[in-house]
Coordinates of C-alpha atoms in Angstrom, one line a residue:
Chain A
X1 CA 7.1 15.4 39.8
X2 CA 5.1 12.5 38.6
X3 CA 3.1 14.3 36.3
X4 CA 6.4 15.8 35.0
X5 CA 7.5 11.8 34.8
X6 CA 4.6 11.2 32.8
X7 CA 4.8 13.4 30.7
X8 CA 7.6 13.1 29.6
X9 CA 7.0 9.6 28.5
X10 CA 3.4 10.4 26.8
X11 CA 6.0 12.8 24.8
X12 CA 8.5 10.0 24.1
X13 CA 5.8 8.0 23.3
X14 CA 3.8 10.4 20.9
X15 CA 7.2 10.9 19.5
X16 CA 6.9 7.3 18.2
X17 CA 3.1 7.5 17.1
X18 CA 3.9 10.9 15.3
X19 CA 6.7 8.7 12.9
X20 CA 4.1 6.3 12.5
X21 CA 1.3 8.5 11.6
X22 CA 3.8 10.3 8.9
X23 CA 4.3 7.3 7.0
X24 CA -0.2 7.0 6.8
X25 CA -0.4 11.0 6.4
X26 CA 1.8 10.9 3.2
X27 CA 0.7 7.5 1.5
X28 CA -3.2 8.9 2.1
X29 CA -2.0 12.6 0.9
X30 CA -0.2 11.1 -2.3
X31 CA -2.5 7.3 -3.3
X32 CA -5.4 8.9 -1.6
X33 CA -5.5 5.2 0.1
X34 CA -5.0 3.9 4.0
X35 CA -1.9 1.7 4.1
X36 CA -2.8 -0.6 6.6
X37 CA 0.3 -2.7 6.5
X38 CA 2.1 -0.1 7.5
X39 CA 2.1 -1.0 11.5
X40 CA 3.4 -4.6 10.3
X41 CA 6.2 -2.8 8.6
X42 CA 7.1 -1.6 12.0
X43 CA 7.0 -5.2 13.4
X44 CA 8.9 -6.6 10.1
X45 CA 11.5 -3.7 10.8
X46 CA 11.6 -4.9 14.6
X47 CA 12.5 -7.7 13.3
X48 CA 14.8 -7.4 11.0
X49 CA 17.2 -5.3 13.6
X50 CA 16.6 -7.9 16.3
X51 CA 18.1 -10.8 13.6
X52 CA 20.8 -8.5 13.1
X53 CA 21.6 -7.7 16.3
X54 CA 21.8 -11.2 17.4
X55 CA 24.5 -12.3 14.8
X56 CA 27.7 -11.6 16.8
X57 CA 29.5 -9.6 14.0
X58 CA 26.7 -6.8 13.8
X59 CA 27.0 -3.6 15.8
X60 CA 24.5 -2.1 17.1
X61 CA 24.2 1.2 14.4
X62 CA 24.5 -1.3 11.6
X63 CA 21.7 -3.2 12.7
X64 CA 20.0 0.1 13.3
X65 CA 20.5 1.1 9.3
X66 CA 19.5 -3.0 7.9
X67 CA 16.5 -2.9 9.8
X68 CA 16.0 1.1 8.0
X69 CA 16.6 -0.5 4.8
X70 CA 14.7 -3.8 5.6
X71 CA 11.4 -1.8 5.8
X72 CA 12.3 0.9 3.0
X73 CA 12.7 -1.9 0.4
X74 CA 9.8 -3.6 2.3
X75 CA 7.6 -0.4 1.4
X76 CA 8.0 0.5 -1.6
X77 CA 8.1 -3.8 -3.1
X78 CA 4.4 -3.8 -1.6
X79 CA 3.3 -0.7 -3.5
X80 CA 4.6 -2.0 -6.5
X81 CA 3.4 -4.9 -6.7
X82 CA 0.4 -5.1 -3.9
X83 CA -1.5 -0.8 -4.5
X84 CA 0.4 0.1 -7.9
X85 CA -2.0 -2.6 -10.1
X86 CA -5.2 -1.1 -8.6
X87 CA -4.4 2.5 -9.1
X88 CA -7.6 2.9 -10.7
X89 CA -9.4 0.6 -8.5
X90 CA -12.1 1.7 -6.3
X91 CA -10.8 2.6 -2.9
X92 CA -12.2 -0.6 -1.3
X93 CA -10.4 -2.6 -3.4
X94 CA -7.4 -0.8 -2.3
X95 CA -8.7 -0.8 1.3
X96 CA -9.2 -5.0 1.4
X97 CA -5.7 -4.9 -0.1
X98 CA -4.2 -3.1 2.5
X99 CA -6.0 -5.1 4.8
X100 CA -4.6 -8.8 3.2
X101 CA -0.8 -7.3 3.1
X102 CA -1.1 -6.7 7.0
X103 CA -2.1 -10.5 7.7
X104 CA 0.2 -11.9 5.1
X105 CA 3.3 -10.0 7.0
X106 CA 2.0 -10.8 10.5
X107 CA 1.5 -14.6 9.0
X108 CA 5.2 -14.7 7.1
X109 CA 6.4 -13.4 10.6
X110 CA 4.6 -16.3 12.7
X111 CA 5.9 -18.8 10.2
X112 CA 9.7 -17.7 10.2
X113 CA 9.6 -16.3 14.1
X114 CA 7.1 -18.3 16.1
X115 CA 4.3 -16.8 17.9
X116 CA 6.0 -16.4 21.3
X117 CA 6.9 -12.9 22.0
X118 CA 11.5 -12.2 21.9
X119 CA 12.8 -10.3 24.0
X120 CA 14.6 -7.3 22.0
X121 CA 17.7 -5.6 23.7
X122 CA 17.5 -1.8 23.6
X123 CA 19.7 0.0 21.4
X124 CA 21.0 1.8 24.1
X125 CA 21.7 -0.7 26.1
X126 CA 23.9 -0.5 29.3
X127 CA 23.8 3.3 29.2
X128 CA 22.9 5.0 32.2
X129 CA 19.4 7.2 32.6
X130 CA 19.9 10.6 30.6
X131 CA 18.4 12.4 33.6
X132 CA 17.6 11.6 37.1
X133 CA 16.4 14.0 40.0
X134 CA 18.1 13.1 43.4
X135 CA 17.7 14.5 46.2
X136 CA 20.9 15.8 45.8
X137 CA 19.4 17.5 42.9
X138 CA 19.7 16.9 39.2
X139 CA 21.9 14.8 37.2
X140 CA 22.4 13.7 33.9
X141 CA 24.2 10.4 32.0
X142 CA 24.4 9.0 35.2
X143 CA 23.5 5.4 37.2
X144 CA 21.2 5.3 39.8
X145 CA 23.2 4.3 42.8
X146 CA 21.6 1.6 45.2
X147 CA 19.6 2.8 47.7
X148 CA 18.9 6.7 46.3
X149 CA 15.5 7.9 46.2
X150 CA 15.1 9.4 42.1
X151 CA 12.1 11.6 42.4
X152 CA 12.2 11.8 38.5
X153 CA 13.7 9.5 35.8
X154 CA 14.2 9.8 31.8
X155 CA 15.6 6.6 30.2
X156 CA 18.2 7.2 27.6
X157 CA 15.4 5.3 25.3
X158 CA 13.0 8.1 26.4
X159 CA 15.1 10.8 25.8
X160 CA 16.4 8.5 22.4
X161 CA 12.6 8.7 21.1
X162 CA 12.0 12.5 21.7
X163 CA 15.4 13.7 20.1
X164 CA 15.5 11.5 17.0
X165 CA 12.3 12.5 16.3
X166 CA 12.3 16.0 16.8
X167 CA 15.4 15.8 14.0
X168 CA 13.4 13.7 12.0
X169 CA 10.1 15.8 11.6
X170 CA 12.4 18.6 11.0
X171 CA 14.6 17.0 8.3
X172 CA 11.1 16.0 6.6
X173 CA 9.7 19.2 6.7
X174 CA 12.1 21.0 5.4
X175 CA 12.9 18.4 2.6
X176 CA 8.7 18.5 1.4
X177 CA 9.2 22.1 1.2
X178 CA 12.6 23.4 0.0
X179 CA 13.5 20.8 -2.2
X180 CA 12.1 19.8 -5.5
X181 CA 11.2 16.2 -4.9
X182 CA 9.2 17.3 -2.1
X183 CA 7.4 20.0 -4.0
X184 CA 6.9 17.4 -6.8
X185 CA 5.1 15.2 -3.7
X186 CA 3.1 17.7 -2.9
X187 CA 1.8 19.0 -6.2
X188 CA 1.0 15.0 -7.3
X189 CA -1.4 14.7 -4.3
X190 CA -2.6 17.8 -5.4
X191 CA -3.7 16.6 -8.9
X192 CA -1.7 14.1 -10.7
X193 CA -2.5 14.9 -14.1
X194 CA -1.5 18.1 -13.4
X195 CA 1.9 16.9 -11.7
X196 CA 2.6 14.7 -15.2
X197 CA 2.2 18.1 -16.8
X198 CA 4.9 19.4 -15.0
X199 CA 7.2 16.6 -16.4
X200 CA 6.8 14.9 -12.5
X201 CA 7.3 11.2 -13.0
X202 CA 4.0 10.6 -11.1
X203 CA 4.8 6.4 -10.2
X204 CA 8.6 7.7 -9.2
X205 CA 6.9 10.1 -6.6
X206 CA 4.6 7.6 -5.0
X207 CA 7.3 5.0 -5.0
X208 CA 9.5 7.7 -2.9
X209 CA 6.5 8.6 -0.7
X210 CA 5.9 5.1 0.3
X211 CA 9.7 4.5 0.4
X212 CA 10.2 7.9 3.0
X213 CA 7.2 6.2 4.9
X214 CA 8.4 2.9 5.6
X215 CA 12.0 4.4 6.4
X216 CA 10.4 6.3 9.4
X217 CA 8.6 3.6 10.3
X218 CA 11.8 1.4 10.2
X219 CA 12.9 3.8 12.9
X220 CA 9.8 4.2 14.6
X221 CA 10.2 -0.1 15.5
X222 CA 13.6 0.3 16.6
X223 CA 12.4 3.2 19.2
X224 CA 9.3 1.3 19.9
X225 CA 11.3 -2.1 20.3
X226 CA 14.0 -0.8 22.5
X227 CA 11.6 1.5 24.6
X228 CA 9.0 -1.4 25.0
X229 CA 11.4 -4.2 24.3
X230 CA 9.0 -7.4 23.6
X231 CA 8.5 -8.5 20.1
X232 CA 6.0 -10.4 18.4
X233 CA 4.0 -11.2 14.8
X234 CA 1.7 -8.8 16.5
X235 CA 3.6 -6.0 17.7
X236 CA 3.0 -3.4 15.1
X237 CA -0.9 -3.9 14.8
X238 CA -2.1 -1.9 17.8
X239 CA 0.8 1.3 17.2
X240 CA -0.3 1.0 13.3
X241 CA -3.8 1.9 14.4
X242 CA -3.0 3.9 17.4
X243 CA -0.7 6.0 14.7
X244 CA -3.3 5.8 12.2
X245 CA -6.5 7.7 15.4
X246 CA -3.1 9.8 15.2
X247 CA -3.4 10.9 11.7
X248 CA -7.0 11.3 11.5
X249 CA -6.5 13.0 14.8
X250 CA -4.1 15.7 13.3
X251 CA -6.0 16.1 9.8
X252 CA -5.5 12.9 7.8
X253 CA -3.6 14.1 4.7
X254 CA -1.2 17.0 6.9
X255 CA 2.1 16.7 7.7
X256 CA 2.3 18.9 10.7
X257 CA -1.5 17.3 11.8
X258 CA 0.3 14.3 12.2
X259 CA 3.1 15.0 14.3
X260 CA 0.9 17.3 16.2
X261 CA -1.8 14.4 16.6
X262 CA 1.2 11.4 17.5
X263 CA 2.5 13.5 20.3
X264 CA -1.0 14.3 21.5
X265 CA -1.9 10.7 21.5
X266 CA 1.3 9.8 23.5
X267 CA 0.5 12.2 26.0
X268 CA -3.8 11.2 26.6
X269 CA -2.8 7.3 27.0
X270 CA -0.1 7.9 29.2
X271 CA -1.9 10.3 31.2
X272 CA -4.9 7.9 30.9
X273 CA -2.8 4.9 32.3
X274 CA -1.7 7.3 35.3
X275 CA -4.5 9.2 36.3
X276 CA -7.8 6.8 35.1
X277 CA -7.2 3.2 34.1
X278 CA -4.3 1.4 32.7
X279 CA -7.1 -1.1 31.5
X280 CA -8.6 1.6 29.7
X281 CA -6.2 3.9 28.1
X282 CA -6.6 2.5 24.8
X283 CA -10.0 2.4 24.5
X284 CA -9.9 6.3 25.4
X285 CA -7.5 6.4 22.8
X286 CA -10.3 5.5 20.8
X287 CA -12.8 7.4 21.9
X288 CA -10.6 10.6 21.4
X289 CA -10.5 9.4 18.0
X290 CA -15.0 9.1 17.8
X291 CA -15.4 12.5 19.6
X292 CA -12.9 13.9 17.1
X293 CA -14.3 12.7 14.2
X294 CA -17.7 13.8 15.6
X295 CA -17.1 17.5 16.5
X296 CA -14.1 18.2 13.6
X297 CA -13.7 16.0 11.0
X298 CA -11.5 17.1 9.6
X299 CA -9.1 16.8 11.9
X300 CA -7.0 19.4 14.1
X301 CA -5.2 20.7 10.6
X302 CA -7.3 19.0 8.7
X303 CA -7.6 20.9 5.3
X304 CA -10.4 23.1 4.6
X305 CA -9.5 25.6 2.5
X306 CA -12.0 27.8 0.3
X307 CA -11.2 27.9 -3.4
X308 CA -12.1 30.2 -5.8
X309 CA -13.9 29.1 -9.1
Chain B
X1 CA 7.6 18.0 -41.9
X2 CA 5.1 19.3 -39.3
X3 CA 6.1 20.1 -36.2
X4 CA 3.0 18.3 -35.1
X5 CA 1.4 15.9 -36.6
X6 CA -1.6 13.2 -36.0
X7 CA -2.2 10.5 -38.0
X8 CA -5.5 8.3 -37.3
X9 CA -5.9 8.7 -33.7
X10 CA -8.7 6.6 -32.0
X11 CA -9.9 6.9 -28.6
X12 CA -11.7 4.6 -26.4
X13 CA -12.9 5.5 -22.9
X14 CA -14.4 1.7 -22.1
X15 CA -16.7 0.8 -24.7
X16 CA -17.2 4.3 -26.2
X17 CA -15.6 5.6 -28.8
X18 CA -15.0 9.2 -28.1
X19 CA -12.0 10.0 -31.0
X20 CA -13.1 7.9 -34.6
X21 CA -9.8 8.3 -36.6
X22 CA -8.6 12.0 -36.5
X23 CA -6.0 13.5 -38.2
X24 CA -4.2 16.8 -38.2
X25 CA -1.4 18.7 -38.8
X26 CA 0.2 21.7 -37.0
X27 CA 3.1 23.4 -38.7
X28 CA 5.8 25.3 -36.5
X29 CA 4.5 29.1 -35.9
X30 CA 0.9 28.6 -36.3
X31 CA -2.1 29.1 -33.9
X32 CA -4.4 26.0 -34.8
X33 CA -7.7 26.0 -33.3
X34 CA -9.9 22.9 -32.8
X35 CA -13.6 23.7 -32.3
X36 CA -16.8 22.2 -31.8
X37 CA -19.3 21.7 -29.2
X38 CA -19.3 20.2 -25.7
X39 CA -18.6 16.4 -25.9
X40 CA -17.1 16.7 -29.5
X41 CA -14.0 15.6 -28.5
X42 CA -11.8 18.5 -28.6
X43 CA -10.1 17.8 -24.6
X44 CA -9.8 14.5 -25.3
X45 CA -7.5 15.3 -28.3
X46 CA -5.5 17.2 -26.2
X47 CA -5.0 14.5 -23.1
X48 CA -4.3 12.4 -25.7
X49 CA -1.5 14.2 -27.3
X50 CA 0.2 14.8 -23.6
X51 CA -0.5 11.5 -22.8
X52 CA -3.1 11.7 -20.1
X53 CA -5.4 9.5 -22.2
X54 CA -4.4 6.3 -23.7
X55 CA -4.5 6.5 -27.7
X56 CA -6.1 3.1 -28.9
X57 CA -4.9 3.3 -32.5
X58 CA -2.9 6.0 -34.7
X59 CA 0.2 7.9 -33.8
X60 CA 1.2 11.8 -32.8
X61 CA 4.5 12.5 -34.2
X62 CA 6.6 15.0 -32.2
X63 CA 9.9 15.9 -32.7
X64 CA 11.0 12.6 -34.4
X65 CA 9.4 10.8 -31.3
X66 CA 5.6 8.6 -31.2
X67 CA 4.1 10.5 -28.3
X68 CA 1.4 7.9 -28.0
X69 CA 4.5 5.7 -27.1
X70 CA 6.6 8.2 -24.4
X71 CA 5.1 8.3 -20.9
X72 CA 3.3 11.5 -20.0
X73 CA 6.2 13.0 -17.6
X74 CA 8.6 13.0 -20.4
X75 CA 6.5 15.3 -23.1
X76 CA 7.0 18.5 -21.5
X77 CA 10.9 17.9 -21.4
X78 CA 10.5 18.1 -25.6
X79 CA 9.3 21.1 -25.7
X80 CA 5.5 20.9 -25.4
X81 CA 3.6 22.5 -22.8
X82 CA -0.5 21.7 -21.8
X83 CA -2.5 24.5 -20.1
X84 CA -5.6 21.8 -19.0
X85 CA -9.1 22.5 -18.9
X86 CA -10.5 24.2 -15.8
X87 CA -6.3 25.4 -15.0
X88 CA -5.7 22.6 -12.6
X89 CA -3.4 25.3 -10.6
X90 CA -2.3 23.5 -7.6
X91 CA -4.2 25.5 -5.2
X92 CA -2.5 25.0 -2.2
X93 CA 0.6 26.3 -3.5
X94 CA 1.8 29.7 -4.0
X95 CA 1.7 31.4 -7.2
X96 CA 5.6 31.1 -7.4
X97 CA 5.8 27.6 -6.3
X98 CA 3.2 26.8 -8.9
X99 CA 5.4 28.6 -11.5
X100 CA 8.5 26.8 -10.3
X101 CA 6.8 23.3 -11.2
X102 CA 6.1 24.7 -14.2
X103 CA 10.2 24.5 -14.9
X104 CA 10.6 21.3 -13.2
X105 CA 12.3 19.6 -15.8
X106 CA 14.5 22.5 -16.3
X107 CA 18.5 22.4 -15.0
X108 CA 19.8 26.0 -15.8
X109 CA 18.8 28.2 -12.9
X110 CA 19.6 31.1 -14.4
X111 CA 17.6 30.4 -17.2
X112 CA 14.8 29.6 -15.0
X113 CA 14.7 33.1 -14.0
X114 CA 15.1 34.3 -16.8
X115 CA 11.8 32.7 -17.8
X116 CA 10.8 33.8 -14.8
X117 CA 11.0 37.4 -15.4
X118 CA 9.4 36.9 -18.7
X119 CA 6.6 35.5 -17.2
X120 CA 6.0 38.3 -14.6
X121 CA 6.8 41.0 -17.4
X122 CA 3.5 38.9 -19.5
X123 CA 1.7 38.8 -15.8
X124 CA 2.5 41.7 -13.7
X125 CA -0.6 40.5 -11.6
X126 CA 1.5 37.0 -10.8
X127 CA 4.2 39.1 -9.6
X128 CA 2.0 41.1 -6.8
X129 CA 0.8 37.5 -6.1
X130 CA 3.4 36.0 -6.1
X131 CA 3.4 34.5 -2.0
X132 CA -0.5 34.1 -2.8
X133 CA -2.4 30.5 -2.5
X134 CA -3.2 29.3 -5.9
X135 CA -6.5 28.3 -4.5
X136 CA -7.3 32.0 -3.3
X137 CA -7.2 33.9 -7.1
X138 CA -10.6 34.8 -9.4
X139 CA -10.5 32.7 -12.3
X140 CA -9.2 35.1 -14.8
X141 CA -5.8 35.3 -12.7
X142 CA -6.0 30.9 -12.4
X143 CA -6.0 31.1 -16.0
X144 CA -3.1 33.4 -16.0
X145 CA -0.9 31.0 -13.8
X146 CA -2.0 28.3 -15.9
X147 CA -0.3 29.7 -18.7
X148 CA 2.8 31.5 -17.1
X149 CA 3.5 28.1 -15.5
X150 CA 3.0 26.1 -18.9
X151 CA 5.5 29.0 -20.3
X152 CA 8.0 28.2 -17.7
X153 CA 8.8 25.4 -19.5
X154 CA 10.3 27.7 -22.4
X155 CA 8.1 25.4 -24.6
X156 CA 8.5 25.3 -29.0
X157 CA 4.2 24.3 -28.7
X158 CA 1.8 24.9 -26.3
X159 CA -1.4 23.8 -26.1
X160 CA -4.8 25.4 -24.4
X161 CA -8.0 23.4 -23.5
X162 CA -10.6 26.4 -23.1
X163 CA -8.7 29.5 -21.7
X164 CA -11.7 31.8 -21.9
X165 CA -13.8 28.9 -20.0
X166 CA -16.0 31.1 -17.2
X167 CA -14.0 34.1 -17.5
X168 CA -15.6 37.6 -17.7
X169 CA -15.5 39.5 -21.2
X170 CA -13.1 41.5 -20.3
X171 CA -10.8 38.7 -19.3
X172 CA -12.0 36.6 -22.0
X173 CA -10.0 39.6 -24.5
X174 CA -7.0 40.0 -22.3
X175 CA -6.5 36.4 -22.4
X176 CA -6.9 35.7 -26.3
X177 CA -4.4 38.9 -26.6
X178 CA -1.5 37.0 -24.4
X179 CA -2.0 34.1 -26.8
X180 CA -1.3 36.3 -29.8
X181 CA 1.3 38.0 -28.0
X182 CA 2.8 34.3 -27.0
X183 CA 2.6 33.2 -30.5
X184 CA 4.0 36.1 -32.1
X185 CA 7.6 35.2 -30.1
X186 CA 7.6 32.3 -31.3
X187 CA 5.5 29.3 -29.7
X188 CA 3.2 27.5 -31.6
X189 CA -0.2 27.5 -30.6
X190 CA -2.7 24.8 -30.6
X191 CA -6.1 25.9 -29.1
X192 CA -9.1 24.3 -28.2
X193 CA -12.2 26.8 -27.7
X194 CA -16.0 26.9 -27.6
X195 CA -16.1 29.9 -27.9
X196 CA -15.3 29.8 -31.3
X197 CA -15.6 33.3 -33.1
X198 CA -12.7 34.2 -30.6
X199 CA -10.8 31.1 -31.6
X200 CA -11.2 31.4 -34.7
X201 CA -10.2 35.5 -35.2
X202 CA -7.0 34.9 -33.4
X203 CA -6.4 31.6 -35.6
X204 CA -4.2 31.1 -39.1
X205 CA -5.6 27.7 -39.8
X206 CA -9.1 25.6 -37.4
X207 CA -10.4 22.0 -37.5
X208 CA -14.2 21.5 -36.6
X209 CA -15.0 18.5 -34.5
X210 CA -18.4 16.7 -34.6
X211 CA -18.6 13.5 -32.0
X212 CA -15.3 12.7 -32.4
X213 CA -14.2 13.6 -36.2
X214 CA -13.0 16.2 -38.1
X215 CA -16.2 17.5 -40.3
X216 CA -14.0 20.5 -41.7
X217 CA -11.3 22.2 -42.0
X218 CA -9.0 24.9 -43.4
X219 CA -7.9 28.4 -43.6
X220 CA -9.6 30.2 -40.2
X221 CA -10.9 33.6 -42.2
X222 CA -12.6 31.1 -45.0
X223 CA -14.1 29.0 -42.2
X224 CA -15.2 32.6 -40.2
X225 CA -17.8 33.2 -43.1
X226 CA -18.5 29.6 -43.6
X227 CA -22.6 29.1 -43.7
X228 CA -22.6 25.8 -41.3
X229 CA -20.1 27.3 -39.3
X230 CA -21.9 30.5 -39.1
X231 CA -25.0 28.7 -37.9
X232 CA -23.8 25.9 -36.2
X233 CA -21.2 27.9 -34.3
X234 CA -21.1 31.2 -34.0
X235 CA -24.5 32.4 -33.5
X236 CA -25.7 33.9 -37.0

């Protein structure tokens, strides 16, 4: 049952990575550039619902839908005015960039917040477990009553992470391939001249891409918050780069490689924590990313497909 | 008026001055073809007009509108369509969803396949293909995508950097015949070609390019039996 109990959460977990890793899989697909301020997007998002939510007049789902917004706006203001200028920029210049965005939000966050961690309140807070396994066998949406032995437990945040994502990946999948803006996404990462051929507005497409990104990863920090509910300047650093192994894990650039990849990545730290070292399971996070790059660069989708001259 | 028409165009790329003052005329129903040799200038023209190049100086007139002025994604919306150099099919797309971008900025869906239709009537090969990866067809059927998407647009001009670039004799006719045969119902052709005996058979009217300027010009027949064109260009 443990194992079951693990895994479970490794899924949940994953769940979270894989929204994160979208956000980097579509920005690298589309500016061909790694966004790292996208993990302090998560923490400006945490942020943003935890301010809400402790104004007495704000309900839980609206807090839910500022802190959404919060990071959407917060997205696509940093590509206009931080990556949009160096479009033609090497890519280190992009790189460094990306790199100076993530310190100035952690920075703006220690200013306004203070460096001592908050305590977030779940979003589903006061709800009972969505599953526990008695011995009187197996119940859902219900309290654990003192003194009864739960073999197995899902939170209602677990459960939260696994469901809203599930709708999530689907709702993006089908919207990059049945609908036009998606196909204009994917044929500007293709080739962008080409795309302004088509009559794609080429700087409308990115600003979307980079707008769809930092919406999931608005939802991503409300998951993350309420599931691991401490908050700090810091807090999105180490799930931005744990999302980002993620990406390159899955095939940096694919869609599917990333969600694939997240939920993998959930899964090997949790199982790490239980079954080798809880000291360690991020730095075999790490090394999953090293032997991955060394045997299959390209990731597990990674693209690779022959073309014809 | 023309239906085209370039007045003084200068390009820069950095310091280098790849277009030195060009102007040209294309009137409505013509096939126009630009030739010259590699590095003359003749793509760069063409980026220019569609706005994937910045013009430095000099305007391109276009149905009442300065397309040196009108961002790049807007052009094919007035009725001007770009088959690039080398296709640029996006090859990880199917062959219809390649031909659908082609009619992005189109609302009517029923016109759309209409166009559609036409296009697979021109192509019957796009049609077999149509589920196919881009990426996976020979060259000679790239080039055809190129073009049915470009006509998916339903554009009045359309204009053609190198269609017979690394294609096979044989392809290198069919393809010159589907420009005729798109010209003849009604789309304007500009054409840029090395190979320029081709170009300029199929062609009412041709401009020479050297480095970056227009060194002659005129009726395509006169400029067939031309002595420095002859020589220069097409082998004799």
């Amino acid at each position: 049952m443990s194992f079951i109990s693990y895994l479970i959460s490794g899924i949940s977990l994953g769940s979270i990575y894989a929204l994160i890793a979208l956000g980097y899989t579509m920005v690298y697909g589309i500016a061909k550039m790694l966004n790292f301020a996208h993990g302090d997007i998560i923490m400006v998002g945490g942020y943003a619902v935890f301010t809400a939510m402790s104004t007495a007049w704000c309900p839980v789902w609206l807090s839910v839908i500022i802190g959404i917004v919060v990071c959407t706006v917060l997205g696509v203001v940093i590509e206009k005015v931080a990556y949009k200028p160096l479009r033609n920029a090497p890519p280190l210049a992009v790189l460094i960039t990306a790199i100076g965005v993530s310190y100035l939000l952690q920075n703006l966050a220690l200013l306004i917040f203070g460096s001592a961690a908050q305590n977030f309140t779940s979003v589903v807070d006061g709800m009972p477990p969505f599953l526990i396994v008695t011995d009187n066998g197996a119940q859902f949406f219900t309290a654990v009553e003192p003194g009864v032995r739960t073999s197995l437990k899902v939170s209602m945040e677990t459960f939260l992470s696994i469901v809203v994502s599930i709708i999530i990946m689907a709702a993006l999948t089908w919207f990059i391939n049945k609908t036009k803006a998606g196909r204009a996404m994917l044929a500007v990462a293709e080739d962008k001249g080409a795309a302004q051929l088509m009559g794609i507005n080429v700087n409308g497409t990115i600003s979307l891409t980079f707008a769809i990104g930092s919406a999931l990863a608005g939802v991503a920090s409300v998951l993350m918050c309420s599931a691991y509910p401490q908050l700090s300047p810091y807090t999105g650093s180490m799930p931005g780069i744990k999302a980002f192994v993620a990406a390159v894990f899955g095939g940096i650039g694919s869609i599917p490689g990333a969600m694939i990849g997240g939920v993998l990545l959930g899964i090997i730290e949790q199982l790490a924590k239980a079954y080798i070292s809880s000291q360690l399971s991020d730095a075999i996070v790490f090394l999953v990313l090293i032997i991955v790059l060394v045997v299959r660069p390209t990731g597990i989708l990674g693209k690779k497909i022959r073309e014809k001259v | 008026m023309s239906m085209l028409s370039i007045k003084d165009l200068q390009v820069y790329y950095g310091a280098i001055n790849a277009i030195k003052g060009i102007s040209f005329d294309v009137e409505q129903g013509e096939i126009i073809a630009l030739i010259g040799a590699n590095g003359a200038g003749k793509t760069t023209i063409l980026h220019t007009i569609t706005g994937l190049v910045q013009a430095k100086h000099g305007s391109v007139m276009f149905g009442g509108k300065d397309l040196t002025k009108t961002p790049a994604h807007k052009i094919v919306s007035m009725g001007m369509a770009h088959v690039p150099e080398g296709r640029r099919v996006f090859a990880q797309l199917s062959v219809l969803e390649n031909l659908m971008l082609g009619a992005y900025t189109r609302k009517n869906k029923a016109e759309i396949q209409e166009s559609l239709e036409h296009v697979f009537k021109r192509f019957p090969r796009l049609e077999e293909r149509r589920g196919q990866m881009a990426g996976t067809l020979s060259g000679g059927e790239q080039q055809m995508l190129a073009m049915g998407r470009a006509l998916m647009s339903k554009p009045s001009i359309i204009l053609m950097d190198e269609p017979s670039m690394g294609l096979s004799p044989l392809y290198v006719s069919e393809i010159f015949d589907i420009i005729q045969e798109i010209n003849k119902s009604g789309t304007t052709v500009l054409l840029v070609e090395q190979n320029a005996k081709k170009a300029l058979s199929i062609a009412n009217r041709a401009y020479v390019l050297e480095t970056g300027k227009i060194v002659l010009s005129g009726d395509a027949h006169e400029l067939m039996n031309n002595d420095s064109v002859k020589k220069a260009y097409l082998g004799e």
